[in-house]
PDB file of C-alpha atoms and ligand atoms in Angstrom:
ATOM      1  CA  UNK A  22     -33.879  60.402 -17.947  1.00 58.00           C
ATOM      2  CA  UNK A  23     -34.340  58.770 -14.562  1.00 75.00           C
ATOM      3  CA  UNK A  24     -35.550  55.579 -16.246  1.00 77.00           C
ATOM      4  CA  UNK A  25     -32.577  55.455 -18.625  1.00 76.00           C
ATOM      5  CA  UNK A  26     -30.156  56.124 -15.828  1.00 75.00           C
ATOM      6  CA  UNK A  27     -31.728  53.292 -13.826  1.00 75.00           C
ATOM      7  CA  UNK A  28     -31.525  50.932 -16.789  1.00 72.00           C
ATOM      8  CA  UNK A  29     -27.877  51.790 -17.367  1.00 74.00           C
ATOM      9  CA  UNK A  30     -27.127  51.288 -13.675  1.00 73.00           C
ATOM     10  CA  UNK A  31     -28.723  47.829 -13.706  1.00 68.00           C
ATOM     11  CA  UNK A  32     -26.873  46.875 -16.901  1.00 71.00           C
ATOM     12  CA  UNK A  33     -23.548  47.948 -15.456  1.00 73.00           C
ATOM     13  CA  UNK A  34     -24.086  45.841 -12.339  1.00 74.00           C
ATOM     14  CA  UNK A  35     -25.665  42.736 -13.792  1.00 76.00           C
ATOM     15  CA  UNK A  36     -22.589  41.660 -15.733  1.00 77.00           C
ATOM     16  CA  UNK A  37     -20.068  41.751 -12.826  1.00 77.00           C
ATOM     17  CA  UNK A  38     -22.599  40.003 -10.560  1.00 79.00           C
ATOM     18  CA  UNK A  39     -23.058  37.254 -13.143  1.00 81.00           C
ATOM     19  CA  UNK A  40     -19.309  36.897 -13.606  1.00 80.00           C
ATOM     20  CA  UNK A  41     -18.765  36.608  -9.848  1.00 80.00           C
ATOM     21  CA  UNK A  42     -21.514  33.997  -9.593  1.00 84.00           C
ATOM     22  CA  UNK A  43     -19.957  31.947 -12.406  1.00 79.00           C
ATOM     23  CA  UNK A  44     -16.511  32.163 -10.790  1.00 83.00           C
ATOM     24  CA  UNK A  45     -17.904  30.957  -7.457  1.00 80.00           C
ATOM     25  CA  UNK A  46     -19.675  28.051  -9.127  1.00 81.00           C
ATOM     26  CA  UNK A  47     -16.503  27.094 -10.976  1.00 80.00           C
ATOM     27  CA  UNK A  48     -14.477  27.258  -7.781  1.00 76.00           C
ATOM     28  CA  UNK A  49     -16.925  24.921  -6.065  1.00 75.00           C
ATOM     29  CA  UNK A  50     -16.609  22.371  -8.871  1.00 72.00           C
ATOM     30  CA  UNK A  51     -12.803  22.674  -8.883  1.00 71.00           C
ATOM     31  CA  UNK A  52     -12.632  22.232  -5.103  1.00 69.00           C
ATOM     32  CA  UNK A  53     -14.723  19.093  -5.146  1.00 67.00           C
ATOM     33  CA  UNK A  54     -12.766  17.561  -8.059  1.00 67.00           C
ATOM     34  CA  UNK A  55      -9.508  18.460  -6.281  1.00 67.00           C
ATOM     35  CA  UNK A  56     -10.682  16.631  -3.188  1.00 67.00           C
ATOM     36  CA  UNK A  57     -11.634  13.601  -5.272  1.00 69.00           C
ATOM     37  CA  UNK A  58      -8.350  13.576  -7.214  1.00 72.00           C
ATOM     38  CA  UNK A  59      -6.364  13.549  -3.943  1.00 80.00           C
ATOM     39  CA  UNK A  60      -8.048  10.261  -3.029  1.00 90.00           C
ATOM     40  CA  UNK A  61      -6.244   6.998  -3.416  1.00 91.00           C
ATOM     41  CA  UNK A  62      -8.141   4.930  -5.962  1.00 91.00           C
ATOM     42  CA  UNK A  63      -7.490   1.204  -6.107  1.00 95.00           C
ATOM     43  CA  UNK A  64      -9.463  -1.611  -7.644  1.00 96.00           C
ATOM     44  CA  UNK A  65     -10.964  -4.303  -5.484  1.00 96.00           C
ATOM     45  CA  UNK A  66      -8.405  -6.844  -6.700  1.00 97.00           C
ATOM     46  CA  UNK A  67      -5.555  -4.450  -5.820  1.00 97.00           C
ATOM     47  CA  UNK A  68      -6.922  -4.042  -2.291  1.00 98.00           C
ATOM     48  CA  UNK A  69      -7.214  -7.818  -1.966  1.00 97.00           C
ATOM     49  CA  UNK A  70      -3.569  -8.192  -2.959  1.00 97.00           C
ATOM     50  CA  UNK A  71      -2.255  -5.428  -0.674  1.00 96.00           C
ATOM     51  CA  UNK A  72      -4.314  -6.036   2.478  1.00 98.00           C
ATOM     52  CA  UNK A  73      -4.503  -9.032   4.793  1.00 98.00           C
ATOM     53  CA  UNK A  74      -7.875 -10.805   4.731  1.00 97.00           C
ATOM     54  CA  UNK A  75      -8.828  -9.229   8.095  1.00 98.00           C
ATOM     55  CA  UNK A  76      -7.828  -5.755   6.871  1.00 98.00           C
ATOM     56  CA  UNK A  77      -9.729  -6.260   3.619  1.00 98.00           C
ATOM     57  CA  UNK A  78     -12.840  -7.407   5.475  1.00 98.00           C
ATOM     58  CA  UNK A  79     -12.892  -4.398   7.812  1.00 98.00           C
ATOM     59  CA  UNK A  80     -11.518  -1.612   5.588  1.00 98.00           C
ATOM     60  CA  UNK A  81     -13.216  -2.540   2.319  1.00 98.00           C
ATOM     61  CA  UNK A  82     -16.254  -4.566   3.434  1.00 98.00           C
ATOM     62  CA  UNK A  83     -17.047  -2.453   6.535  1.00 97.00           C
ATOM     63  CA  UNK A  84     -16.540  -5.343   8.936  1.00 97.00           C
ATOM     64  CA  UNK A  85     -16.019  -5.057  12.703  1.00 97.00           C
ATOM     65  CA  UNK A  86     -13.435  -6.869  14.813  1.00 97.00           C
ATOM     66  CA  UNK A  87     -14.716  -8.680  17.900  1.00 97.00           C
ATOM     67  CA  UNK A  88     -14.802  -6.489  21.019  1.00 97.00           C
ATOM     68  CA  UNK A  89     -11.781  -6.663  23.353  1.00 97.00           C
ATOM     69  CA  UNK A  90      -9.701  -8.577  20.787  1.00 96.00           C
ATOM     70  CA  UNK A  91      -7.982  -5.718  18.939  1.00 97.00           C
ATOM     71  CA  UNK A  92      -4.246  -5.073  19.111  1.00 97.00           C
ATOM     72  CA  UNK A  93      -4.689  -1.410  20.098  1.00 98.00           C
ATOM     73  CA  UNK A  94      -7.628  -1.634  22.524  1.00 96.00           C
ATOM     74  CA  UNK A  95      -5.356  -1.500  25.572  1.00 96.00           C
ATOM     75  CA  UNK A  96      -2.415   0.138  23.802  1.00 97.00           C
ATOM     76  CA  UNK A  97      -1.319   3.488  25.260  1.00 96.00           C
ATOM     77  CA  UNK A  98       2.122   4.264  23.864  1.00 96.00           C
ATOM     78  CA  UNK A  99       2.943   7.718  22.528  1.00 97.00           C
ATOM     79  CA  UNK A 100       2.701   8.077  18.782  1.00 97.00           C
ATOM     80  CA  UNK A 101       0.427   8.310  15.777  1.00 98.00           C
ATOM     81  CA  UNK A 102      -2.144   5.888  14.412  1.00 98.00           C
ATOM     82  CA  UNK A 103      -2.289   5.698  10.620  1.00 98.00           C
ATOM     83  CA  UNK A 104      -4.774   4.088   8.242  1.00 98.00           C
ATOM     84  CA  UNK A 105      -3.766   0.462   7.601  1.00 98.00           C
ATOM     85  CA  UNK A 106      -4.884   0.848   3.990  1.00 97.00           C
ATOM     86  CA  UNK A 107      -2.990   3.958   2.898  1.00 97.00           C
ATOM     87  CA  UNK A 108      -0.821   5.298   5.762  1.00 97.00           C
ATOM     88  CA  UNK A 109      -2.907   8.461   6.234  1.00 97.00           C
ATOM     89  CA  UNK A 110      -2.330   9.843   9.772  1.00 98.00           C
ATOM     90  CA  UNK A 111      -5.711   9.596  11.490  1.00 98.00           C
ATOM     91  CA  UNK A 112      -5.380   9.629  15.308  1.00 98.00           C
ATOM     92  CA  UNK A 113      -2.845  10.771  17.901  1.00 98.00           C
ATOM     93  CA  UNK A 114      -2.125   8.903  21.130  1.00 97.00           C
ATOM     94  CA  UNK A 115      -2.867  12.023  23.234  1.00 97.00           C
ATOM     95  CA  UNK A 116      -6.521  11.812  22.139  1.00 98.00           C
ATOM     96  CA  UNK A 117      -6.855   8.118  23.034  1.00 98.00           C
ATOM     97  CA  UNK A 118      -8.650   7.148  26.224  1.00 98.00           C
ATOM     98  CA  UNK A 119      -9.951   4.094  28.077  1.00 97.00           C
ATOM     99  CA  UNK A 120     -13.615   3.948  27.095  1.00 96.00           C
ATOM    100  CA  UNK A 121     -14.149   0.338  28.143  1.00 95.00           C
ATOM    101  CA  UNK A 122     -16.165  -0.280  24.968  1.00 95.00           C
ATOM    102  CA  UNK A 123     -13.829  -2.977  23.645  1.00 97.00           C
ATOM    103  CA  UNK A 124     -12.304  -1.042  20.768  1.00 98.00           C
ATOM    104  CA  UNK A 125      -9.659   1.688  20.629  1.00 98.00           C
ATOM    105  CA  UNK A 126     -11.396   4.997  21.431  1.00 98.00           C
ATOM    106  CA  UNK A 127     -10.307   8.560  20.714  1.00 98.00           C
ATOM    107  CA  UNK A 128     -12.037  11.831  21.553  1.00 98.00           C
ATOM    108  CA  UNK A 129     -10.797  13.507  18.389  1.00 98.00           C
ATOM    109  CA  UNK A 130      -9.301  12.749  14.968  1.00 98.00           C
ATOM    110  CA  UNK A 131      -6.474  14.535  13.153  1.00 98.00           C
ATOM    111  CA  UNK A 132      -8.183  17.391  11.226  1.00 97.00           C
ATOM    112  CA  UNK A 133      -9.341  16.465   7.690  1.00 96.00           C
ATOM    113  CA  UNK A 134      -8.129  12.884   8.106  1.00 97.00           C
ATOM    114  CA  UNK A 135     -11.511  11.193   8.380  1.00 98.00           C
ATOM    115  CA  UNK A 136     -14.966  11.576   6.836  1.00 98.00           C
ATOM    116  CA  UNK A 137     -18.398  10.939   8.333  1.00 98.00           C
ATOM    117  CA  UNK A 138     -21.279   9.058   6.707  1.00 97.00           C
ATOM    118  CA  UNK A 139     -24.731   8.185   7.986  1.00 97.00           C
ATOM    119  CA  UNK A 140     -24.970   4.434   8.548  1.00 96.00           C
ATOM    120  CA  UNK A 141     -28.372   2.794   9.017  1.00 95.00           C
ATOM    121  CA  UNK A 142     -27.178  -0.838   8.827  1.00 92.00           C
ATOM    122  CA  UNK A 143     -28.186  -3.442  11.459  1.00 91.00           C
ATOM    123  CA  UNK A 144     -31.277  -1.418  12.408  1.00 94.00           C
ATOM    124  CA  UNK A 145     -29.201   1.294  14.058  1.00 93.00           C
ATOM    125  CA  UNK A 146     -28.604   4.908  13.132  1.00 96.00           C
ATOM    126  CA  UNK A 147     -24.876   5.515  13.490  1.00 97.00           C
ATOM    127  CA  UNK A 148     -22.179   7.727  11.990  1.00 98.00           C
ATOM    128  CA  UNK A 149     -19.584   5.754  10.111  1.00 98.00           C
ATOM    129  CA  UNK A 150     -15.992   7.010   9.965  1.00 98.00           C
ATOM    130  CA  UNK A 151     -13.881   6.442   6.868  1.00 98.00           C
ATOM    131  CA  UNK A 152     -10.342   7.429   5.901  1.00 98.00           C
ATOM    132  CA  UNK A 153     -10.451  10.659   3.883  1.00 97.00           C
ATOM    133  CA  UNK A 154      -7.656   9.433   1.606  1.00 97.00           C
ATOM    134  CA  UNK A 155      -8.602   5.845   0.677  1.00 97.00           C
ATOM    135  CA  UNK A 156     -12.260   5.709   1.875  1.00 97.00           C
ATOM    136  CA  UNK A 157     -11.421   2.685   4.033  1.00 98.00           C
ATOM    137  CA  UNK A 158     -13.906   1.894   6.810  1.00 98.00           C
ATOM    138  CA  UNK A 159     -12.435   2.709  10.234  1.00 98.00           C
ATOM    139  CA  UNK A 160     -15.343   2.534  12.698  1.00 98.00           C
ATOM    140  CA  UNK A 161     -18.041   4.844  14.070  1.00 98.00           C
ATOM    141  CA  UNK A 162     -18.269   8.045  16.107  1.00 98.00           C
ATOM    142  CA  UNK A 163     -20.665   8.392  19.061  1.00 98.00           C
ATOM    143  CA  UNK A 164     -21.742  11.282  21.295  1.00 97.00           C
ATOM    144  CA  UNK A 165     -20.739   9.694  24.614  1.00 97.00           C
ATOM    145  CA  UNK A 166     -17.073  10.669  24.725  1.00 97.00           C
ATOM    146  CA  UNK A 167     -15.173  12.790  27.252  1.00 97.00           C
ATOM    147  CA  UNK A 168     -14.528  16.533  27.165  1.00 96.00           C
ATOM    148  CA  UNK A 169     -13.485  18.653  25.336  1.00 96.00           C
ATOM    149  CA  UNK A 170     -15.324  17.161  22.323  1.00 98.00           C
ATOM    150  CA  UNK A 171     -17.837  14.794  23.938  1.00 98.00           C
ATOM    151  CA  UNK A 172     -17.073  12.403  21.074  1.00 98.00           C
ATOM    152  CA  UNK A 173     -16.009   8.774  21.061  1.00 98.00           C
ATOM    153  CA  UNK A 174     -14.326   7.635  17.862  1.00 98.00           C
ATOM    154  CA  UNK A 175     -14.680   3.867  18.181  1.00 98.00           C
ATOM    155  CA  UNK A 176     -12.153   2.407  15.754  1.00 98.00           C
ATOM    156  CA  UNK A 177     -11.144  -1.090  14.699  1.00 98.00           C
ATOM    157  CA  UNK A 178      -7.527  -1.917  15.606  1.00 98.00           C
ATOM    158  CA  UNK A 179      -7.235  -3.785  12.305  1.00 98.00           C
ATOM    159  CA  UNK A 180      -7.972  -0.533  10.415  1.00 98.00           C
ATOM    160  CA  UNK A 181      -4.888   1.105  11.926  1.00 98.00           C
ATOM    161  CA  UNK A 182      -1.133   0.792  12.119  1.00 98.00           C
ATOM    162  CA  UNK A 183       0.832   2.447  14.915  1.00 98.00           C
ATOM    163  CA  UNK A 184       3.837   4.700  14.421  1.00 96.00           C
ATOM    164  CA  UNK A 185       5.749   5.483  17.624  1.00 94.00           C
ATOM    165  CA  UNK A 186       7.747   8.341  16.100  1.00 75.00           C
ATOM    166  CA  UNK A 187       6.781  11.737  17.466  1.00 61.00           C
ATOM    167  CA  UNK A 188       5.169  14.126  14.997  1.00 53.00           C
ATOM    168  CA  UNK A 189       6.287  17.716  14.853  1.00 49.00           C
TER     169      UNK A 189
HETATM  170 FE1   FE B 208      -6.724   5.228   4.216  1.00 90.45          FE
END
């Protein structure tokens, strides 16, 4: 009797547990496809047509503008910086600071607006920052920034446009 009762108990529980596991797995797949479908997908020739040659080089070919030459390096007006490729809002002027590194620097990004990728090019180990909407290359993030994050988002001016309108 005890054995049968145990068997029945296990049978009753196994099915719901399996169903829950399947639902979780499905949800994971749906979430990741959702994230992908929200991305802006353009062909290389479309990007070439839409972007200037400097923008194309930096955003799509992961180039870097020369230090101390960028439009926004010494730019400290109030407003929002958006991705030059897709208009995604990526940085706010309140998080911008004078790092002296030669590129616009921020200690934080707008939540969910950028993605991080390990970058081992040029014999260095760095963290590349891309736009979460169009995957355009923006710059890198380093651990030598000011409080409260200790981060320095070092971003190409060419990768950004500036919008002086205040966000709500
Ligand atoms: Fe973008």
